[in-house]
PDB file of C-alpha atoms in Angstrom:
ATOM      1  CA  UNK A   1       3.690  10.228 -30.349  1.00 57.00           C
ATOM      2  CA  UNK A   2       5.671   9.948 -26.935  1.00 68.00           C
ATOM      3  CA  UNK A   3       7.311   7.358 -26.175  1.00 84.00           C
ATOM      4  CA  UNK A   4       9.974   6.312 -23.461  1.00 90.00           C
ATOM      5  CA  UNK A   5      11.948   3.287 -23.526  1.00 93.00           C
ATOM      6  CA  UNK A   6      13.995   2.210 -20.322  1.00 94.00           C
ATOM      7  CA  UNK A   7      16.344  -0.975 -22.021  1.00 91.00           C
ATOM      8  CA  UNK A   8      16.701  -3.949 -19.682  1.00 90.00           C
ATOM      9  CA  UNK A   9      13.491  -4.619 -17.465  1.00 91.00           C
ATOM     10  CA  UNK A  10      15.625  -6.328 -14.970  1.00 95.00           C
ATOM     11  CA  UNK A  11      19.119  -5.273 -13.990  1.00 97.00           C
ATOM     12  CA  UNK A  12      22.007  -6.887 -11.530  1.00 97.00           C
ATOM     13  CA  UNK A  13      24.706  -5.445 -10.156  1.00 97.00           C
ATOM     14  CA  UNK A  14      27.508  -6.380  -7.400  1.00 97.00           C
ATOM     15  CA  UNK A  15      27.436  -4.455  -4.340  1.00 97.00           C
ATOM     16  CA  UNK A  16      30.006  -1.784  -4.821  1.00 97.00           C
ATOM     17  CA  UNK A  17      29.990  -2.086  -8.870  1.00 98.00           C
ATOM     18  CA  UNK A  18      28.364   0.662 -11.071  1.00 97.00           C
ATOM     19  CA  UNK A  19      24.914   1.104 -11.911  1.00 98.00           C
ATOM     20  CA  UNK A  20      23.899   2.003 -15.450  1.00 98.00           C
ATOM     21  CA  UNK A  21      19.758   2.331 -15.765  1.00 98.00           C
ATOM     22  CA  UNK A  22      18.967   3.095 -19.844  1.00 97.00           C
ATOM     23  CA  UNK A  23      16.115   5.405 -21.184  1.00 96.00           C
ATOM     24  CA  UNK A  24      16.008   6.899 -24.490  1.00 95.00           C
ATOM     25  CA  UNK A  25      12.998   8.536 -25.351  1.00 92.00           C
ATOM     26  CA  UNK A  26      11.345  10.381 -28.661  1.00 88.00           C
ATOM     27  CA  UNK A  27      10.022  13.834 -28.134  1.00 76.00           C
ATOM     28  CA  UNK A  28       9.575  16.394 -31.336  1.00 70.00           C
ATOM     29  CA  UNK A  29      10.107  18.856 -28.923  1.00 73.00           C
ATOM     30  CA  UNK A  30      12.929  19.543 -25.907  1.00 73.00           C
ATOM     31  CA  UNK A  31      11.888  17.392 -22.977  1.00 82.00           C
ATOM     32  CA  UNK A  32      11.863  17.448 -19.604  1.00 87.00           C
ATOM     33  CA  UNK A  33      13.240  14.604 -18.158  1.00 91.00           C
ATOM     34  CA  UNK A  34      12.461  12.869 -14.543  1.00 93.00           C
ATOM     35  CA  UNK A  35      14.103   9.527 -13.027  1.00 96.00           C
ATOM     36  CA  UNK A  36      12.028   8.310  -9.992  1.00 96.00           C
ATOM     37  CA  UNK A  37      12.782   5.185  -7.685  1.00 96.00           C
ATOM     38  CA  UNK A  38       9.991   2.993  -6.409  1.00 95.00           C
ATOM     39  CA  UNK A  39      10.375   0.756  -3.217  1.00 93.00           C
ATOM     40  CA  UNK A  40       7.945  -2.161  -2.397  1.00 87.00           C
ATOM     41  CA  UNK A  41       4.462  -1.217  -1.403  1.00 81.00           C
ATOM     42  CA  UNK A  42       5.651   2.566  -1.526  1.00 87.00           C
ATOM     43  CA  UNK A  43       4.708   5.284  -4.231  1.00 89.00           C
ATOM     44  CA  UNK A  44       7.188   6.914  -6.907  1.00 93.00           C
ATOM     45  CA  UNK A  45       9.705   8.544  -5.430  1.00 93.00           C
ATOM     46  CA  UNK A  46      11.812  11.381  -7.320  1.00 93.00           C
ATOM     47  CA  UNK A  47      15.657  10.889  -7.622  1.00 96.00           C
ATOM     48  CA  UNK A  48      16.607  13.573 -10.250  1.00 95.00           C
ATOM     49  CA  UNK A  49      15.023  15.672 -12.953  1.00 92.00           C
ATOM     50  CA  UNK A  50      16.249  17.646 -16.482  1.00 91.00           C
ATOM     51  CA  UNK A  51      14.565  20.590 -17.947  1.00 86.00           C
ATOM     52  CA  UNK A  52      17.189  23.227 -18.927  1.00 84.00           C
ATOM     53  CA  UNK A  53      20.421  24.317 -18.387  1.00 87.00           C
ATOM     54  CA  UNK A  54      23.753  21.480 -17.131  1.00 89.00           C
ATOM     55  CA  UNK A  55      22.717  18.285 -18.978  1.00 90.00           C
ATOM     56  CA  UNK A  56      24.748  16.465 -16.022  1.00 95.00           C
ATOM     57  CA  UNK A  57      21.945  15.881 -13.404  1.00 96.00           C
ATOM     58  CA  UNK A  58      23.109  15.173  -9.530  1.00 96.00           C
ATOM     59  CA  UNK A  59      19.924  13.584  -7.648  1.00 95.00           C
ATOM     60  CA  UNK A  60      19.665  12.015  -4.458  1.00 94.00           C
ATOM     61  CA  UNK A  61      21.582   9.008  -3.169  1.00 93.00           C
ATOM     62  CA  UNK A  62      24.146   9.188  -5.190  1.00 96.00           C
ATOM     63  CA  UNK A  63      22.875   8.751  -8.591  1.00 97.00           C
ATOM     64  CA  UNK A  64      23.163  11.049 -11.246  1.00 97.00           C
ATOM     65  CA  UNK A  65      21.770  11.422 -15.223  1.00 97.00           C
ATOM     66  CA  UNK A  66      23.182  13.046 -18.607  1.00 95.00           C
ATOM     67  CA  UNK A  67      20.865  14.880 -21.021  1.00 93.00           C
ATOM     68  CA  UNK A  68      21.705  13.723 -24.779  1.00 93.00           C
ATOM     69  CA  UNK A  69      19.879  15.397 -26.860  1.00 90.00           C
ATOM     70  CA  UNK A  70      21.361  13.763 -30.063  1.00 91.00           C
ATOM     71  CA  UNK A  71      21.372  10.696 -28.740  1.00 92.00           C
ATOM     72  CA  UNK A  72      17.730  10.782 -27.264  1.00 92.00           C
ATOM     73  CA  UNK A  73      18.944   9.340 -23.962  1.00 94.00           C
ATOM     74  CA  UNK A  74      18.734  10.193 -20.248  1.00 96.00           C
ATOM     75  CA  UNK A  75      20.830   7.252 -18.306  1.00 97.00           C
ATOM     76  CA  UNK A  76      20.764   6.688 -14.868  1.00 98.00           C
ATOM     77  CA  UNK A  77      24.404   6.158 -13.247  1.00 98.00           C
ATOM     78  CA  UNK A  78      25.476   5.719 -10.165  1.00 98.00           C
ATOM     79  CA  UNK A  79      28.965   4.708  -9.025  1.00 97.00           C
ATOM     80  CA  UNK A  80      29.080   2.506  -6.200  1.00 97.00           C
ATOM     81  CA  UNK A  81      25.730   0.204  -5.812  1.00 97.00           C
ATOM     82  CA  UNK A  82      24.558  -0.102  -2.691  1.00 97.00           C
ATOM     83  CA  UNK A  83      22.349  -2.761  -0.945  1.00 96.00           C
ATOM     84  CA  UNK A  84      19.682  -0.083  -0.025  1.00 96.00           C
ATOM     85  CA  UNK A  85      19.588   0.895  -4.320  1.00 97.00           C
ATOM     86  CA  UNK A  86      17.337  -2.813  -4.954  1.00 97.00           C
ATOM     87  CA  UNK A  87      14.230  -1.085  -6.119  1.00 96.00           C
ATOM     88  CA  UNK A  88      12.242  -0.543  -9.458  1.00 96.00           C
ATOM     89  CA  UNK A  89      13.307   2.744 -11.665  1.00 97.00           C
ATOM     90  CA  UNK A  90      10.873   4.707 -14.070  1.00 96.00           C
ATOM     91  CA  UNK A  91      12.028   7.031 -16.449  1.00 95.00           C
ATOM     92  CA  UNK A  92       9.356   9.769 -17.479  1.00 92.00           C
ATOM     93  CA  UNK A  93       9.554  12.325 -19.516  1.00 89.00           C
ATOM     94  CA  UNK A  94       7.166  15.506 -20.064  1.00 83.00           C
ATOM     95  CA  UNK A  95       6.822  17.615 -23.943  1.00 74.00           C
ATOM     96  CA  UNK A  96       4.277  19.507 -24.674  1.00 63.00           C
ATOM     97  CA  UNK A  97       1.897  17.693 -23.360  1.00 64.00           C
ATOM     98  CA  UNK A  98      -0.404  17.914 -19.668  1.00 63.00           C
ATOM     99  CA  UNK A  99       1.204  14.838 -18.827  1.00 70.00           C
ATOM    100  CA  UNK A 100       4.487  12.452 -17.686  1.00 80.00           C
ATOM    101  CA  UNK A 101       4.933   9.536 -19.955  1.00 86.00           C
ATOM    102  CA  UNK A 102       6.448   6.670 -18.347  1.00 89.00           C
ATOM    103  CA  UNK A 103       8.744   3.933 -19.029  1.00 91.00           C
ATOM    104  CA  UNK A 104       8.077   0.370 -18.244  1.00 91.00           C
ATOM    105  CA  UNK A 105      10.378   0.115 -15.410  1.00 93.00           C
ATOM    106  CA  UNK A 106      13.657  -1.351 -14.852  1.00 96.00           C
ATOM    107  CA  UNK A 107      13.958  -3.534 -11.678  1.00 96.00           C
ATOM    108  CA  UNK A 108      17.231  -3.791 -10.036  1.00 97.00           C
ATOM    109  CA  UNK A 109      18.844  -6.498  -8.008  1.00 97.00           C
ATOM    110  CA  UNK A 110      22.441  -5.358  -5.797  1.00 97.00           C
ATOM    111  CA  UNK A 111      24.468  -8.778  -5.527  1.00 97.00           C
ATOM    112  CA  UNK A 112      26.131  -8.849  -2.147  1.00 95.00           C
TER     113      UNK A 112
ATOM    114  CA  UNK B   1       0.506  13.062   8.604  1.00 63.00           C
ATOM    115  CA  UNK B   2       3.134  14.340   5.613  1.00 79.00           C
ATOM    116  CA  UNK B   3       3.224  14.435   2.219  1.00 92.00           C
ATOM    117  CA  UNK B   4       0.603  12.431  -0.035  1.00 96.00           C
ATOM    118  CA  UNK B   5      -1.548   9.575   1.966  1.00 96.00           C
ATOM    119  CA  UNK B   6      -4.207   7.056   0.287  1.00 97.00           C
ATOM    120  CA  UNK B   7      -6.817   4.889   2.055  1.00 97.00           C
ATOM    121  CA  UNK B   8      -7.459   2.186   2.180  1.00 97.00           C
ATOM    122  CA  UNK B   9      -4.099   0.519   0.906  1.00 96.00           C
ATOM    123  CA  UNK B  10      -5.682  -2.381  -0.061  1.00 96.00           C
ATOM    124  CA  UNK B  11      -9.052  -3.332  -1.164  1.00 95.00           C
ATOM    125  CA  UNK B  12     -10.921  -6.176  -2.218  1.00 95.00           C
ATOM    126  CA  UNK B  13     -14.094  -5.961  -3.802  1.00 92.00           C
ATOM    127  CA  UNK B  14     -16.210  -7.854  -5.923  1.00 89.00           C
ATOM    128  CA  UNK B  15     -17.748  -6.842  -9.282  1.00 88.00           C
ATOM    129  CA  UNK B  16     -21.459  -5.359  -7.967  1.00 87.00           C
ATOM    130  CA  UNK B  17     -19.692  -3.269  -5.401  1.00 88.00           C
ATOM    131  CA  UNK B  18     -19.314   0.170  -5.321  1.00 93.00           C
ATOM    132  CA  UNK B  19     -15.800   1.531  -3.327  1.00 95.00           C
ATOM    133  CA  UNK B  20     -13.965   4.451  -3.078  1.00 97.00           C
ATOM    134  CA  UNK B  21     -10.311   5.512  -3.000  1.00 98.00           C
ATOM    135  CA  UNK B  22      -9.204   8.338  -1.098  1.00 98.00           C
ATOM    136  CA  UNK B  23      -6.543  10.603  -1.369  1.00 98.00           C
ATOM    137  CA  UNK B  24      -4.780  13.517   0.728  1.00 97.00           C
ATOM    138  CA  UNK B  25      -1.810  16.011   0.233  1.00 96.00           C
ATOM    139  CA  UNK B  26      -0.235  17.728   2.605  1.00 94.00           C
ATOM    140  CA  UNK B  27       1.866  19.596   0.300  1.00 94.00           C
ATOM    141  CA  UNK B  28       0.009  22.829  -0.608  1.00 92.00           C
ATOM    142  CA  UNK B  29       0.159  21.947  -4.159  1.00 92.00           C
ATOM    143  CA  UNK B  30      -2.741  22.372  -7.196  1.00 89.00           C
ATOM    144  CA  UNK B  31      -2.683  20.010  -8.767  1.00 89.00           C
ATOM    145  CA  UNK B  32      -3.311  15.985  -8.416  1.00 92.00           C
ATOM    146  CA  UNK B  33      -2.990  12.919 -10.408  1.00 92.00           C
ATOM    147  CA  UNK B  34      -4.568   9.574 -10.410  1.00 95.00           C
ATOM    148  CA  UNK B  35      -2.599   6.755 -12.039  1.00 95.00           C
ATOM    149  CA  UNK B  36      -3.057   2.989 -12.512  1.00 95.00           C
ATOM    150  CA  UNK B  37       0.014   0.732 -12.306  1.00 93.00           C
ATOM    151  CA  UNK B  38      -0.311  -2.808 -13.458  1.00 90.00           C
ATOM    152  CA  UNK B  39       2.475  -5.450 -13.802  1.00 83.00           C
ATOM    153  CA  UNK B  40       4.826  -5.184 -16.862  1.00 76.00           C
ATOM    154  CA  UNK B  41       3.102  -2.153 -17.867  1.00 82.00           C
ATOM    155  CA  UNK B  42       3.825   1.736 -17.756  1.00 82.00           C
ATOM    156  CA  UNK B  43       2.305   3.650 -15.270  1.00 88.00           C
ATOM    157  CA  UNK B  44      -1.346   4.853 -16.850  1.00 90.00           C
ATOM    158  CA  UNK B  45      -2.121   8.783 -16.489  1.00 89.00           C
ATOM    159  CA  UNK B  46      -6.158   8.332 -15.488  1.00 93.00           C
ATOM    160  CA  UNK B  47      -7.343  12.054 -14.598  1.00 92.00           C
ATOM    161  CA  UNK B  48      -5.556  15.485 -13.487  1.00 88.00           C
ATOM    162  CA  UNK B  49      -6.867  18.531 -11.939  1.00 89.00           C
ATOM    163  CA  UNK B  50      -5.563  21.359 -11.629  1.00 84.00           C
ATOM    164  CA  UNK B  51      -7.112  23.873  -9.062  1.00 82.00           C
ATOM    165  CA  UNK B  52      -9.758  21.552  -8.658  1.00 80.00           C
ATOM    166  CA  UNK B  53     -11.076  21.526 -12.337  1.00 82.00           C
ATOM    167  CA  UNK B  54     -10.741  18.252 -13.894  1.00 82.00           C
ATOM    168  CA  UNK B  55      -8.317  19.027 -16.852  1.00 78.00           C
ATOM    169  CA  UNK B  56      -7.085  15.541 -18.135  1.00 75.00           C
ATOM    170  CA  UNK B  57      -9.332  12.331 -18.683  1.00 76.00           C
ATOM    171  CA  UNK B  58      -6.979   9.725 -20.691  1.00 76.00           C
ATOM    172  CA  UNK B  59     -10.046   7.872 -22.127  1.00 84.00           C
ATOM    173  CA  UNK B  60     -10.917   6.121 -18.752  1.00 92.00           C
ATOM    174  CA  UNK B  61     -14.123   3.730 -18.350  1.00 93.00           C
ATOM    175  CA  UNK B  62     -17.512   5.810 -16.836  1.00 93.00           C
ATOM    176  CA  UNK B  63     -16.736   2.725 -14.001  1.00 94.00           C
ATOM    177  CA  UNK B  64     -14.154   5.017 -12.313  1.00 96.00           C
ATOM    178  CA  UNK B  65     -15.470   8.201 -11.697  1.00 95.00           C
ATOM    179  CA  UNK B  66     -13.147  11.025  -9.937  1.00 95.00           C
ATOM    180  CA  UNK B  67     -13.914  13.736  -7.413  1.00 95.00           C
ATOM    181  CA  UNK B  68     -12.013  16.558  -6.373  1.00 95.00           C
ATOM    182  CA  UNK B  69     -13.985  18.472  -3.473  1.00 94.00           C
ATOM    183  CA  UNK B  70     -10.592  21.042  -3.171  1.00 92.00           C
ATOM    184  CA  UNK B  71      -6.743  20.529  -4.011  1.00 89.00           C
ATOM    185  CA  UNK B  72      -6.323  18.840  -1.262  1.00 94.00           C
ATOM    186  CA  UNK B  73      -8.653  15.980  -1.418  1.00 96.00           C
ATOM    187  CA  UNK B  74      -9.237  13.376  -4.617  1.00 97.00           C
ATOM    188  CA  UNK B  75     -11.499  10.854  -4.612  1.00 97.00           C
ATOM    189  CA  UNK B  76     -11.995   7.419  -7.275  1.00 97.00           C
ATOM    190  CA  UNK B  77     -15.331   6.116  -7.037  1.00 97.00           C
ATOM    191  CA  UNK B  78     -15.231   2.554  -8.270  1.00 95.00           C
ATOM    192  CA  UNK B  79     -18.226   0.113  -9.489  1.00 93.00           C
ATOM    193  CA  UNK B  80     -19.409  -2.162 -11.387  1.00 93.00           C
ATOM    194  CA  UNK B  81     -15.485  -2.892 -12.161  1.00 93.00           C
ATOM    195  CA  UNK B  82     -13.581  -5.839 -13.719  1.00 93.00           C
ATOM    196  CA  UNK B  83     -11.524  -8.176 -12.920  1.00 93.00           C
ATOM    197  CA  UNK B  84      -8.540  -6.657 -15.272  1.00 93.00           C
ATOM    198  CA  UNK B  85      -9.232  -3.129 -13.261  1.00 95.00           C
ATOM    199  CA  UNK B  86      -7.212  -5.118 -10.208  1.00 95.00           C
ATOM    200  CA  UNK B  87      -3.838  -3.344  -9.625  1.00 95.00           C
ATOM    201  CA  UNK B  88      -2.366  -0.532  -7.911  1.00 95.00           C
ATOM    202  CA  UNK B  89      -4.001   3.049  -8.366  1.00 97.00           C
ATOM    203  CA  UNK B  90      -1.486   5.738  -7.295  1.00 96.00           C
ATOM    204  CA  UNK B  91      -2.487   9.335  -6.420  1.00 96.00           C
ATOM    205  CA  UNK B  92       0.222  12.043  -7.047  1.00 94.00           C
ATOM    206  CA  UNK B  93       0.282  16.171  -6.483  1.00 93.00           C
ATOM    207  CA  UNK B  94       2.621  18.638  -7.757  1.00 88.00           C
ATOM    208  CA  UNK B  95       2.550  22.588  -8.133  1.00 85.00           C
ATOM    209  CA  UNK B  96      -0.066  23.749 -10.652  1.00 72.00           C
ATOM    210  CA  UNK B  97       0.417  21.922 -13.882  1.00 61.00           C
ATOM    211  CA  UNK B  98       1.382  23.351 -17.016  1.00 63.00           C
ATOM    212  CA  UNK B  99       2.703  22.505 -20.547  1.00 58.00           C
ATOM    213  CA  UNK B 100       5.202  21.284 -20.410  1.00 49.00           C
ATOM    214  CA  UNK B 101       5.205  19.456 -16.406  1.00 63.00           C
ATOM    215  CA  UNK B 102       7.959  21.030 -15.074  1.00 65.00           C
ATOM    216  CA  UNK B 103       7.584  20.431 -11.764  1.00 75.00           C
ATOM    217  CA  UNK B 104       8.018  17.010 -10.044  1.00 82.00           C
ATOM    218  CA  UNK B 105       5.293  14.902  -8.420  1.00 88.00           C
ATOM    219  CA  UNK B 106       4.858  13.364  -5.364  1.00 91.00           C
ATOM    220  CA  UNK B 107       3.213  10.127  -5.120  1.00 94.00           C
ATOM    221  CA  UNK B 108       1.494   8.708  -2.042  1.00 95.00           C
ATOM    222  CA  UNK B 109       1.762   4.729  -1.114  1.00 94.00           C
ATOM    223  CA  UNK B 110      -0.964   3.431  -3.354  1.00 95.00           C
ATOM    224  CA  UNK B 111      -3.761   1.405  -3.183  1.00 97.00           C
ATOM    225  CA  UNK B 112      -3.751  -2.348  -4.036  1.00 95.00           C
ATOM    226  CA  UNK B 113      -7.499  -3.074  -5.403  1.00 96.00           C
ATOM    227  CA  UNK B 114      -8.445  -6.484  -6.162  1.00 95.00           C
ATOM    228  CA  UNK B 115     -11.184  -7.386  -7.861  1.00 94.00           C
ATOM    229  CA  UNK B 116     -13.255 -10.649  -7.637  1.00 92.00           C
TER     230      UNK B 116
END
């Protein structure tokens, strides 16, 4: 069975420090791989995806993610935090399957 | 109006009522998604279609019952629900669907349904 698993349901950072967002997943199968950001009262927004080719992902805003396949992962880093980056992140990740399986969320607070 | 939009955005109702949720893309795409999001959960795939054919139904109660007149329109048609059913059901679209999804989807604002 799918499963994603996004470690740390809350996350701080200072303003200006780096951002590290964890998801591993389990997939019999290569993956596609999806980060999206959510703001309050606002739908999923999508910040970067993975499904073949340079396992070093650029997205918007800054952030970026690395494909490891033997590691199972798909982390979320971004350099700098910024004030504007306090919002809830969902890893999801798509096999064979007619559907995106989600991760629980990781909220994150930016520490002026 | 752009990209996905839902109405209402929020909604109270009480257990004999019947409601619906409406949703719109502006997007051109095929395909469309309805999702439940409740605290401290993961987001919960309820129904796809895919050129308006319903092609997904992840074991969801008869009380929510989905309508997709063309891909630009989805309905939820809600009654007779229960208090757990309160939280906030997200509508999504993306390009045709396939196995695996490969292409991203775009979620409107949601709508937060509370039920007494």
């Amino acid at each position: 069975a799918q499963s994603v698993t996004q470690l740390g349901s809350h996350v701080s950072v200072s303003e200006g420090a780096l951002v590290l967002l964890r998801c591993n997943y389990s997939s019999s199968v290569p993956p596609y791989l999806f980060w999206y950001v959510q703001y309050p009262n606002q739908g999923l927004q999508l910040l970067l995806k993975y499904t073949t080719g340079a396992t070093l992902v650029k997205g918007i805003n800054g952030f970026e993610a690395e494909f490891k396949k033997s590691e199972t992962s798909f982390h979320l880093t971004k350099p700098s935090a910024h004030m504007s980056d306090a919002a809830e992140y969902f890893c999801a990740v798509s096999d064979t399957g007619n559907q995106f399986y989600f991760g629980t969320g990781t909220s994150l607070t930016v520490i002026p | 109006e752009t990209g996905v939009t839902q109405t209402p955005r929020h909604l109270v109702m009480g257990m004999t009522n019947k409601k619906s949720l409406k949703c719109e893309q502006h997007l051109g795409h095929n395909a469309m998604y309805w999702y439940k999001q409740s605290a401290k959960k993961p987001l919960e795939l309820m129904f796809v279609y895919n050129f308006k054919e319903q092609t997904e139904n992840n074991s969801v109660p008869s009380r929510f019952s989905p309508e997709c007149p063309n891909s630009s329109h989805l309905f939820l048609h809600l009654h007779t629900l229960q208090p757990e059913d309160s939280a906030l059901y997200l509508c999504a679209s993306s390009q045709a669907s396939g196995r695996p999804l490969a292409y991203e989807q775009y979620f409107g604002p949601g709508t937060r349904l509370t039920v007494t």
